[in-house]
mmCIF file of C-alpha atoms and ligand atoms in Angstrom:
data_model
loop_
_atom_site.group_PDB
_atom_site.id
_atom_site.type_symbol
_atom_site.label_atom_id
_atom_site.label_comp_id
_atom_site.label_asym_id
_atom_site.label_seq_id
_atom_site.Cartn_x
_atom_site.Cartn_y
_atom_site.Cartn_z
ATOM 1 C CA MET C 1 34.586 -17.978 13.338
ATOM 2 C CA THR C 2 37.431 -15.468 13.242
ATOM 3 C CA PHE C 3 39.747 -17.536 15.488
ATOM 4 C CA GLY C 4 38.505 -20.967 14.443
ATOM 5 C CA LEU C 5 40.245 -24.077 13.137
ATOM 6 C CA ASP C 6 41.129 -22.374 9.841
ATOM 7 C CA ASN C 7 43.101 -19.616 11.615
ATOM 8 C CA LEU C 8 45.164 -20.849 14.609
ATOM 9 C CA PRO C 9 47.795 -18.104 14.993
ATOM 10 C CA TYR C 10 50.814 -18.675 17.251
ATOM 11 C CA GLY C 11 51.904 -16.513 20.163
ATOM 12 C CA VAL C 12 53.777 -16.538 23.465
ATOM 13 C CA PHE C 13 51.779 -16.324 26.682
ATOM 14 C CA SER C 14 52.030 -16.781 30.423
ATOM 15 C CA ARG C 15 49.776 -16.903 33.451
ATOM 16 C CA PRO C 16 50.857 -15.084 36.624
ATOM 17 C CA GLY C 17 53.889 -16.809 38.157
ATOM 18 C CA GLU C 18 54.446 -19.046 35.127
ATOM 19 C CA ARG C 19 57.150 -18.984 32.467
ATOM 20 C CA PRO C 20 56.214 -17.647 29.019
ATOM 21 C CA ARG C 21 55.680 -20.399 26.439
ATOM 22 C CA VAL C 22 54.178 -20.959 22.976
ATOM 23 C CA GLY C 23 50.452 -21.300 22.417
ATOM 24 C CA VAL C 24 47.933 -21.197 19.620
ATOM 25 C CA ARG C 25 44.847 -19.033 19.780
ATOM 26 C CA PHE C 26 41.560 -20.916 19.355
ATOM 27 C CA GLU C 27 38.367 -18.897 19.780
ATOM 28 C CA ASP C 28 38.806 -16.992 23.066
ATOM 29 C CA ARG C 29 41.327 -19.395 24.517
ATOM 30 C CA VAL C 30 44.995 -20.292 24.161
ATOM 31 C CA LEU C 31 46.063 -23.884 23.606
ATOM 32 C CA ASP C 32 49.160 -24.597 25.725
ATOM 33 C CA LEU C 33 51.106 -26.454 23.047
ATOM 34 C CA ALA C 34 53.972 -28.107 24.949
ATOM 35 C CA PRO C 35 51.695 -30.373 27.037
ATOM 36 C CA ALA C 36 48.976 -30.609 24.369
ATOM 37 C CA LEU C 37 51.361 -31.838 21.644
ATOM 38 C CA HIS C 38 53.970 -33.394 23.971
ATOM 39 C CA ASP C 39 56.650 -31.314 22.258
ATOM 40 C CA GLU C 40 59.188 -29.319 24.278
ATOM 41 C CA VAL C 41 59.907 -26.958 21.358
ATOM 42 C CA PHE C 42 56.778 -25.110 22.500
ATOM 43 C CA ALA C 43 58.045 -24.741 26.082
ATOM 44 C CA ALA C 44 60.502 -22.089 24.826
ATOM 45 C CA PRO C 45 59.694 -18.439 25.621
ATOM 46 C CA SER C 46 59.730 -17.591 21.893
ATOM 47 C CA LEU C 47 58.629 -19.120 18.602
ATOM 48 C CA ASN C 48 62.180 -19.155 17.202
ATOM 49 C CA PRO C 49 63.039 -22.847 17.842
ATOM 50 C CA PHE C 50 59.763 -23.895 16.178
ATOM 51 C CA LEU C 51 60.289 -21.416 13.324
ATOM 52 C CA ALA C 52 63.678 -22.999 12.591
ATOM 53 C CA ARG C 53 62.099 -26.408 11.961
ATOM 54 C CA GLY C 54 60.698 -25.527 8.542
ATOM 55 C CA ARG C 55 57.613 -25.924 6.421
ATOM 56 C CA THR C 56 57.094 -29.677 6.791
ATOM 57 C CA ALA C 57 57.112 -29.401 10.595
ATOM 58 C CA TRP C 58 54.918 -26.256 10.483
ATOM 59 C CA ARG C 59 52.329 -28.075 8.376
ATOM 60 C CA GLY C 60 52.499 -31.167 10.568
ATOM 61 C CA ALA C 61 51.966 -29.153 13.768
ATOM 62 C CA ARG C 62 49.030 -27.296 12.266
ATOM 63 C CA GLU C 63 47.336 -30.517 11.166
ATOM 64 C CA LEU C 64 47.920 -32.089 14.567
ATOM 65 C CA ILE C 65 46.484 -29.043 16.359
ATOM 66 C CA GLN C 66 43.432 -29.047 14.074
ATOM 67 C CA GLU C 67 42.939 -32.752 14.738
ATOM 68 C CA LYS C 68 43.274 -32.364 18.522
ATOM 69 C CA LEU C 69 40.883 -29.409 18.609
ATOM 70 C CA SER C 70 38.248 -31.248 16.612
ATOM 71 C CA SER C 71 38.146 -35.023 17.000
ATOM 72 C CA SER C 72 40.083 -35.321 20.283
ATOM 73 C CA ARG C 73 38.958 -32.126 21.998
ATOM 74 C CA SER C 74 38.396 -33.733 25.387
ATOM 75 C CA LEU C 75 42.081 -34.713 25.581
ATOM 76 C CA VAL C 76 43.308 -31.122 25.151
ATOM 77 C CA GLU C 77 40.495 -29.392 27.047
ATOM 78 C CA PRO C 78 42.675 -29.064 30.213
ATOM 79 C CA HIS C 79 45.287 -27.207 28.111
ATOM 80 C CA LEU C 80 42.878 -24.570 26.742
ATOM 81 C CA ILE C 81 43.351 -21.440 28.857
ATOM 82 C CA PRO C 82 40.944 -18.481 28.724
ATOM 83 C CA LEU C 83 42.551 -15.407 27.139
ATOM 84 C CA GLU C 84 41.634 -13.192 30.088
ATOM 85 C CA GLN C 85 43.943 -15.269 32.322
ATOM 86 C CA VAL C 86 47.057 -14.760 30.203
ATOM 87 C CA THR C 87 49.591 -12.073 29.392
ATOM 88 C CA LEU C 88 50.798 -12.027 25.782
ATOM 89 C CA HIS C 89 54.509 -11.442 25.156
ATOM 90 C CA MET C 90 56.762 -10.762 22.164
ATOM 91 C CA PRO C 91 56.019 -13.842 20.038
ATOM 92 C CA PHE C 92 59.536 -14.227 18.614
ATOM 93 C CA GLU C 93 63.035 -12.812 18.984
ATOM 94 C CA VAL C 94 63.525 -10.403 16.102
ATOM 95 C CA ALA C 95 66.862 -11.127 14.419
ATOM 96 C CA ASP C 96 67.005 -8.355 11.812
ATOM 97 C CA TYR C 97 64.273 -5.992 10.702
ATOM 98 C CA VAL C 98 63.781 -4.594 7.196
ATOM 99 C CA ASP C 99 61.028 -2.216 6.159
ATOM 100 C CA PHE C 100 59.950 -1.916 2.530
ATOM 101 C CA TYR C 101 57.948 0.716 0.653
ATOM 102 C CA CYS C 102 55.713 -1.460 -1.532
ATOM 103 C CA SER C 103 52.522 0.585 -1.923
ATOM 104 C CA LEU C 104 52.361 2.539 -5.180
ATOM 105 C CA GLU C 105 49.818 4.931 -3.680
ATOM 106 C CA HIS C 106 51.812 5.511 -0.464
ATOM 107 C CA ALA C 107 55.084 6.083 -2.343
ATOM 108 C CA SER C 108 53.336 8.455 -4.758
ATOM 109 C CA ASN C 109 51.629 10.380 -1.943
ATOM 110 C CA LEU C 110 54.862 10.785 0.035
ATOM 111 C CA GLY C 111 56.789 11.723 -3.100
ATOM 112 C CA ARG C 112 54.339 14.572 -3.723
ATOM 113 C CA MET C 113 54.762 15.780 -0.136
ATOM 114 C CA PHE C 114 58.536 15.484 0.313
ATOM 115 C CA ARG C 115 59.513 16.472 -3.257
ATOM 116 C CA PRO C 116 56.689 18.670 -4.582
ATOM 117 C CA ASP C 117 58.702 19.900 -7.585
ATOM 118 C CA SER C 118 59.558 16.526 -9.145
ATOM 119 C CA GLU C 119 57.900 13.297 -10.285
ATOM 120 C CA PRO C 120 56.187 11.640 -7.300
ATOM 121 C CA LEU C 121 57.924 8.300 -7.886
ATOM 122 C CA LEU C 122 61.724 8.200 -7.981
ATOM 123 C CA PRO C 123 63.151 6.491 -11.112
ATOM 124 C CA ASN C 124 63.981 3.233 -9.282
ATOM 125 C CA TRP C 125 60.579 2.643 -7.674
ATOM 126 C CA ARG C 126 58.943 0.484 -10.355
ATOM 127 C CA HIS C 127 62.150 -1.538 -10.850
ATOM 128 C CA LEU C 128 62.783 -2.821 -7.340
ATOM 129 C CA PRO C 129 61.085 -3.001 -3.933
ATOM 130 C CA VAL C 130 62.729 -0.078 -2.097
ATOM 131 C CA GLY C 131 63.593 -0.794 1.536
ATOM 132 C CA TYR C 132 65.853 0.088 4.476
ATOM 133 C CA HIS C 133 67.251 -1.704 7.506
ATOM 134 C CA GLY C 134 65.370 -0.895 10.700
ATOM 135 C CA ARG C 135 66.146 -1.556 14.356
ATOM 136 C CA ALA C 136 65.313 -5.103 15.503
ATOM 137 C CA GLY C 137 65.933 -4.273 19.177
ATOM 138 C CA THR C 138 63.068 -1.788 19.379
ATOM 139 C CA VAL C 139 60.367 -4.000 17.865
ATOM 140 C CA VAL C 140 57.811 -4.295 20.691
ATOM 141 C CA VAL C 141 54.619 -6.247 21.231
ATOM 142 C CA SER C 142 51.164 -4.699 21.056
ATOM 143 C CA GLY C 143 50.227 -2.875 24.248
ATOM 144 C CA THR C 144 53.718 -1.509 24.914
ATOM 145 C CA PRO C 145 53.454 2.266 25.571
ATOM 146 C CA ILE C 146 55.155 4.410 22.910
ATOM 147 C CA ARG C 147 57.254 7.255 24.286
ATOM 148 C CA ARG C 148 57.199 10.357 22.089
ATOM 149 C CA PRO C 149 60.721 10.674 20.618
ATOM 150 C CA HIS C 150 62.947 13.749 20.926
ATOM 151 C CA GLY C 151 65.333 14.730 18.184
ATOM 152 C CA GLN C 152 66.516 17.349 15.718
ATOM 153 C CA LEU C 153 63.404 18.743 14.095
ATOM 154 C CA ARG C 154 65.187 21.198 11.777
ATOM 155 C CA ALA C 155 68.429 23.189 11.747
ATOM 156 C CA GLY C 156 69.352 24.082 15.325
ATOM 157 C CA VAL C 157 66.050 22.938 16.827
ATOM 158 C CA PHE C 158 65.875 20.017 19.281
ATOM 159 C CA GLY C 159 62.756 18.833 21.065
ATOM 160 C CA PRO C 160 59.878 16.375 21.189
ATOM 161 C CA SER C 161 58.485 15.391 17.800
ATOM 162 C CA ALA C 162 55.401 17.432 16.935
ATOM 163 C CA LYS C 163 54.580 15.215 13.951
ATOM 164 C CA LEU C 164 54.266 11.743 15.428
ATOM 165 C CA ASP C 165 52.593 9.420 12.930
ATOM 166 C CA ILE C 166 51.731 5.786 12.268
ATOM 167 C CA GLU C 167 52.329 3.418 9.375
ATOM 168 C CA ALA C 168 49.888 0.507 9.039
ATOM 169 C CA GLU C 169 51.868 -2.407 7.612
ATOM 170 C CA LEU C 170 52.002 -6.172 7.294
ATOM 171 C CA GLY C 171 55.128 -7.965 8.570
ATOM 172 C CA PHE C 172 56.555 -11.278 7.352
ATOM 173 C CA VAL C 173 58.315 -13.600 9.809
ATOM 174 C CA VAL C 174 61.256 -15.669 8.539
ATOM 175 C CA GLY C 175 61.587 -19.218 9.850
ATOM 176 C CA VAL C 176 64.215 -21.044 7.806
ATOM 177 C CA PRO C 177 67.464 -19.145 7.126
ATOM 178 C CA THR C 178 68.491 -18.353 3.553
ATOM 179 C CA GLU C 179 71.994 -18.661 2.127
ATOM 180 C CA LEU C 180 73.359 -17.197 -1.081
ATOM 181 C CA GLY C 181 70.151 -15.677 -2.349
ATOM 182 C CA SER C 182 66.585 -16.867 -2.321
ATOM 183 C CA PRO C 183 64.518 -16.575 -5.509
ATOM 184 C CA ALA C 184 60.893 -15.490 -5.273
ATOM 185 C CA GLY C 185 59.845 -19.125 -5.720
ATOM 186 C CA ASP C 186 61.446 -20.042 -2.374
ATOM 187 C CA PHE C 187 59.155 -17.773 -0.361
ATOM 188 C CA GLU C 188 57.047 -20.551 1.127
ATOM 189 C CA GLU C 189 60.133 -22.499 2.153
ATOM 190 C CA HIS C 190 61.465 -19.670 4.321
ATOM 191 C CA VAL C 191 58.593 -17.501 5.512
ATOM 192 C CA PHE C 192 56.426 -18.824 8.341
ATOM 193 C CA GLY C 193 53.648 -16.277 8.555
ATOM 194 C CA VAL C 194 52.514 -12.700 9.073
ATOM 195 C CA THR C 195 51.985 -10.167 11.845
ATOM 196 C CA LEU C 196 50.453 -6.701 11.892
ATOM 197 C CA VAL C 197 52.982 -3.871 12.175
ATOM 198 C CA ASN C 198 52.747 -0.246 13.242
ATOM 199 C CA ASP C 199 55.915 1.510 12.094
ATOM 200 C CA TRP C 200 55.684 4.628 14.309
ATOM 201 C CA SER C 201 57.235 7.576 12.462
ATOM 202 C CA ALA C 202 58.309 11.057 13.608
ATOM 203 C CA ARG C 203 57.793 13.017 10.383
ATOM 204 C CA ASP C 204 59.660 16.151 11.504
ATOM 205 C CA ILE C 205 62.772 14.175 12.525
ATOM 206 C CA GLN C 206 62.459 12.074 9.349
ATOM 207 C CA ALA C 207 62.140 15.016 6.947
ATOM 208 C CA TRP C 208 65.286 16.708 8.337
ATOM 209 C CA GLU C 209 67.532 13.623 8.641
ATOM 210 C CA TYR C 210 66.622 11.343 5.725
ATOM 211 C CA GLN C 211 68.808 12.707 2.933
ATOM 212 C CA PRO C 212 70.874 11.031 1.578
ATOM 213 C CA LEU C 213 70.882 7.777 3.608
ATOM 214 C CA GLY C 214 67.192 7.260 4.383
ATOM 215 C CA PRO C 215 65.131 6.717 7.559
ATOM 216 C CA PHE C 216 67.053 6.685 10.847
ATOM 217 C CA LEU C 217 66.011 8.150 14.217
ATOM 218 C CA GLY C 218 62.578 9.174 12.965
ATOM 219 C CA LYS C 219 61.684 5.463 12.863
ATOM 220 C CA SER C 220 64.014 3.534 15.175
ATOM 221 C CA PHE C 221 62.484 4.511 18.546
ATOM 222 C CA ALA C 222 59.722 1.875 18.321
ATOM 223 C CA THR C 223 57.944 -0.527 15.952
ATOM 224 C CA SER C 224 54.916 -2.404 17.296
ATOM 225 C CA ILE C 225 53.738 -5.853 16.190
ATOM 226 C CA SER C 226 50.655 -7.912 16.983
ATOM 227 C CA PRO C 227 51.085 -10.772 19.503
ATOM 228 C CA TRP C 228 49.725 -13.389 17.076
ATOM 229 C CA ILE C 229 51.673 -14.756 14.088
ATOM 230 C CA THR C 230 49.274 -16.075 11.469
ATOM 231 C CA PRO C 231 50.666 -18.996 9.419
ATOM 232 C CA LEU C 232 50.757 -18.531 5.633
ATOM 233 C CA GLU C 233 48.426 -21.545 5.296
ATOM 234 C CA ALA C 234 45.573 -19.550 6.861
ATOM 235 C CA LEU C 235 45.745 -16.648 4.380
ATOM 236 C CA PRO C 236 43.621 -16.279 1.223
ATOM 237 C CA ARG C 237 45.960 -15.617 -1.717
ATOM 238 C CA ILE C 238 45.217 -13.638 -4.879
ATOM 239 C CA PRO C 239 47.283 -12.720 -7.957
ATOM 240 C CA GLY C 240 49.661 -9.840 -7.366
ATOM 241 C CA ARG C 241 48.948 -6.474 -8.920
ATOM 242 C CA ALA C 242 50.050 -5.996 -12.561
ATOM 243 C CA GLN C 243 53.566 -4.570 -12.821
ATOM 244 C CA ASP C 244 54.921 -2.218 -15.475
ATOM 245 C CA PRO C 245 57.718 -2.538 -16.486
ATOM 246 C CA ALA C 246 58.045 -6.313 -16.137
ATOM 247 C CA PRO C 247 60.460 -7.025 -13.259
ATOM 248 C CA LEU C 248 63.905 -8.520 -13.848
ATOM 249 C CA PRO C 249 64.070 -12.356 -13.862
ATOM 250 C CA TYR C 250 65.194 -12.605 -10.204
ATOM 251 C CA LEU C 251 62.023 -10.730 -9.195
ATOM 252 C CA GLU C 252 59.661 -12.806 -11.323
ATOM 253 C CA ARG C 253 56.674 -14.107 -9.429
ATOM 254 C CA LYS C 254 56.409 -17.910 -9.423
ATOM 255 C CA ALA C 255 53.119 -18.092 -7.514
ATOM 256 C CA ASP C 256 50.258 -15.864 -6.398
ATOM 257 C CA TRP C 257 51.403 -14.023 -3.285
ATOM 258 C CA GLY C 258 48.993 -11.136 -3.404
ATOM 259 C CA LEU C 259 47.090 -11.219 -0.121
ATOM 260 C CA ASP C 260 43.454 -10.329 0.314
ATOM 261 C CA ILE C 261 43.675 -8.654 3.721
ATOM 262 C CA SER C 262 41.433 -5.820 4.901
ATOM 263 C CA VAL C 263 43.091 -3.518 7.435
ATOM 264 C CA VAL C 264 41.297 -1.169 9.837
ATOM 265 C CA VAL C 265 43.037 1.745 11.594
ATOM 266 C CA GLN C 266 41.424 3.140 14.740
ATOM 267 C CA LEU C 267 42.414 6.293 16.629
ATOM 268 C CA ASN C 268 41.016 6.417 20.182
ATOM 269 C CA GLY C 269 38.472 3.794 19.209
ATOM 270 C CA GLN C 270 37.266 5.570 16.079
ATOM 271 C CA VAL C 271 37.852 4.113 12.590
ATOM 272 C CA ILE C 272 39.944 6.570 10.557
ATOM 273 C CA SER C 273 41.056 4.394 7.621
ATOM 274 C CA ARG C 274 40.512 1.042 5.894
ATOM 275 C CA PRO C 275 43.661 0.217 3.865
ATOM 276 C CA PRO C 276 43.364 -2.753 1.467
ATOM 277 C CA TYR C 277 46.467 -4.993 1.330
ATOM 278 C CA SER C 278 45.275 -6.294 -2.055
ATOM 279 C CA ALA C 279 46.344 -2.968 -3.631
ATOM 280 C CA MET C 280 50.056 -3.457 -2.817
ATOM 281 C CA TYR C 281 52.360 -3.292 -5.849
ATOM 282 C CA TRP C 282 55.327 -5.477 -4.796
ATOM 283 C CA THR C 283 54.466 -8.896 -3.320
ATOM 284 C CA PRO C 284 56.288 -10.479 -0.332
ATOM 285 C CA ASP C 285 57.962 -13.180 -2.462
ATOM 286 C CA GLN C 286 59.544 -10.341 -4.456
ATOM 287 C CA MET C 287 60.631 -8.613 -1.229
ATOM 288 C CA LEU C 288 62.369 -11.832 -0.112
ATOM 289 C CA ALA C 289 64.059 -12.303 -3.496
ATOM 290 C CA HIS C 290 65.256 -8.704 -3.531
ATOM 291 C CA MET C 291 66.660 -8.589 -0.003
ATOM 292 C CA THR C 292 68.749 -11.721 -0.589
ATOM 293 C CA VAL C 293 69.844 -11.236 -4.233
ATOM 294 C CA ASN C 294 73.164 -9.657 -3.198
ATOM 295 C CA GLY C 295 74.061 -12.722 -1.110
ATOM 296 C CA ALA C 296 72.794 -11.329 2.201
ATOM 297 C CA SER C 297 71.477 -14.168 4.323
ATOM 298 C CA LEU C 298 68.391 -14.186 6.505
ATOM 299 C CA ARG C 299 68.164 -15.744 9.950
ATOM 300 C CA THR C 300 65.376 -17.367 11.929
ATOM 301 C CA GLY C 301 63.386 -14.516 13.433
ATOM 302 C CA ASP C 302 64.073 -11.976 10.701
ATOM 303 C CA LEU C 303 61.153 -9.641 10.175
ATOM 304 C CA PHE C 304 60.435 -7.748 6.988
ATOM 305 C CA ALA C 305 57.511 -5.389 6.646
ATOM 306 C CA SER C 306 55.576 -4.268 3.584
ATOM 307 C CA GLY C 307 55.726 -0.527 4.079
ATOM 308 C CA THR C 308 52.631 1.567 4.656
ATOM 309 C CA ILE C 309 49.512 0.041 3.149
ATOM 310 C CA SER C 310 47.594 2.695 1.235
ATOM 311 C CA GLY C 311 44.876 2.175 -1.339
ATOM 312 C CA PRO C 312 43.743 4.538 -4.089
ATOM 313 C CA GLU C 313 40.775 5.996 -2.181
ATOM 314 C CA PRO C 314 41.104 8.830 0.375
ATOM 315 C CA GLY C 315 39.727 6.627 3.170
ATOM 316 C CA GLU C 316 42.289 3.895 2.474
ATOM 317 C CA ARG C 317 45.525 5.588 3.554
ATOM 318 C CA GLY C 318 47.696 3.934 6.155
ATOM 319 C CA SER C 319 49.383 7.008 7.660
ATOM 320 C CA LEU C 320 48.103 10.232 9.201
ATOM 321 C CA ILE C 321 50.330 12.389 7.003
ATOM 322 C CA GLU C 322 48.506 11.047 3.943
ATOM 323 C CA LEU C 323 45.069 11.245 5.554
ATOM 324 C CA THR C 324 45.436 14.919 6.493
ATOM 325 C CA TRP C 325 47.749 16.342 3.843
ATOM 326 C CA ASN C 326 47.144 19.001 1.198
ATOM 327 C CA GLY C 327 43.781 20.485 1.921
ATOM 328 C CA ALA C 328 42.295 17.387 3.528
ATOM 329 C CA GLU C 329 40.445 18.157 6.737
ATOM 330 C CA PRO C 330 42.166 17.212 9.995
ATOM 331 C CA ILE C 331 40.711 14.027 11.483
ATOM 332 C CA LYS C 332 37.651 14.880 13.593
ATOM 333 C CA LEU C 333 37.196 12.746 16.687
ATOM 334 C CA THR C 334 33.857 12.141 18.367
ATOM 335 C CA ASP C 335 34.993 14.033 21.488
ATOM 336 C CA GLY C 336 35.097 17.180 19.325
ATOM 337 C CA SER C 337 38.904 17.345 19.072
ATOM 338 C CA VAL C 338 40.848 17.191 15.800
ATOM 339 C CA ARG C 339 44.128 15.478 14.846
ATOM 340 C CA THR C 340 46.744 16.056 12.204
ATOM 341 C CA PHE C 341 49.376 14.067 14.129
ATOM 342 C CA LEU C 342 49.253 12.097 17.394
ATOM 343 C CA GLU C 343 48.857 13.716 20.806
ATOM 344 C CA ASP C 344 49.963 12.295 24.152
ATOM 345 C CA GLY C 345 47.411 9.801 25.422
ATOM 346 C CA ASP C 346 46.229 8.830 21.926
ATOM 347 C CA VAL C 347 45.733 5.122 21.307
ATOM 348 C CA VAL C 348 46.197 3.692 17.806
ATOM 349 C CA THR C 349 44.917 0.194 17.058
ATOM 350 C CA ILE C 350 45.441 -1.573 13.743
ATOM 351 C CA SER C 351 43.421 -4.734 13.104
ATOM 352 C CA ALA C 352 42.871 -6.872 10.026
ATOM 353 C CA THR C 353 40.818 -9.683 8.583
ATOM 354 C CA ALA C 354 41.547 -12.027 5.694
ATOM 355 C CA GLY C 355 38.519 -13.835 4.370
ATOM 356 C CA GLY C 356 36.829 -15.193 7.495
ATOM 357 C CA ILE C 357 39.876 -15.065 9.747
ATOM 358 C CA SER C 358 41.167 -12.336 12.059
ATOM 359 C CA LEU C 359 44.806 -11.279 12.204
ATOM 360 C CA GLY C 360 44.222 -9.811 15.667
ATOM 361 C CA GLU C 361 45.405 -6.293 16.400
ATOM 362 C CA VAL C 362 48.427 -4.159 17.224
ATOM 363 C CA SER C 363 47.813 -1.327 19.633
ATOM 364 C CA GLY C 364 49.912 1.374 21.275
ATOM 365 C CA LYS C 365 49.368 4.436 23.455
ATOM 366 C CA ILE C 366 51.479 7.589 23.109
ATOM 367 C CA VAL C 367 53.081 8.673 26.390
HETATM 368 MN MN1 MN R 1 57.323 1.952 7.286
#
């Protein structure tokens, strides 16, 4: 069962004429949590008040929901609403948004493209998880149409991006704020769960603007996330990938936070890539430790994303620019058309599974 008792992701939903509130997905229904658990924290139109409660409360709620859905099902039956009756909303208010660059294969592929005359990896890459601050205010929920951005494409040229791309990523949702640094070992104390992310990217705007301060308008127009936030408890964990050189002490892993998640990228309903999250180089506990080591604090609702997930095989790349670059064929669609980058009307859907559970999907149509 992909949305069974071992999954139970959280989201925000409403029926027509009702106020948005927090629910948990169970099979093809949503459990209306405020009346089911008699807890007004779930009557809020976002997960943030629940996220702020912390790990003990998160575990307690999950156990209570599992208990109610199994041994006392008849009591909560009136609060199970069929999915087709509900609209799904942004599941939480994004406080700040950081995007990392944690895939060795993705960083190497992009290095070869953007800097063909030098080493693919910059000297810092194996020493720290590289990241940048994104735009929290333009993180949108799956299903939100994505308007093709305009911008400077090269010197003296302004217009609509002709190189609109995707980045298939995993996002981590912060519940409990951090103060004065948070070592890798504190990951479980602060991070509630995960969501799928599509970091839409205009490669022409990006290539012209990014030096020396990094991504800016080529990324900030929109970032899509899935409507369901999967708790860490539901995810199968594996050892992180071997790292050379050994990271500095503040980045030392204290537990296994590699994640065995299989991602599928579809373009207009056709599978174009299957990126494996298990291949990621930097693990999310290391991302958390790095982004707080300077004393920067995190707030409830902060979102940090992994960076594009790309595996070593050609069919495992999480962006179009990698899938179609350097002699690779353009992507052939079943309607006979081909793609190097996205065209208006294209729909991109990223879904994922972890063991027997589904992480749902994040979808967006280019307009
Ligand atoms: Mn990205």
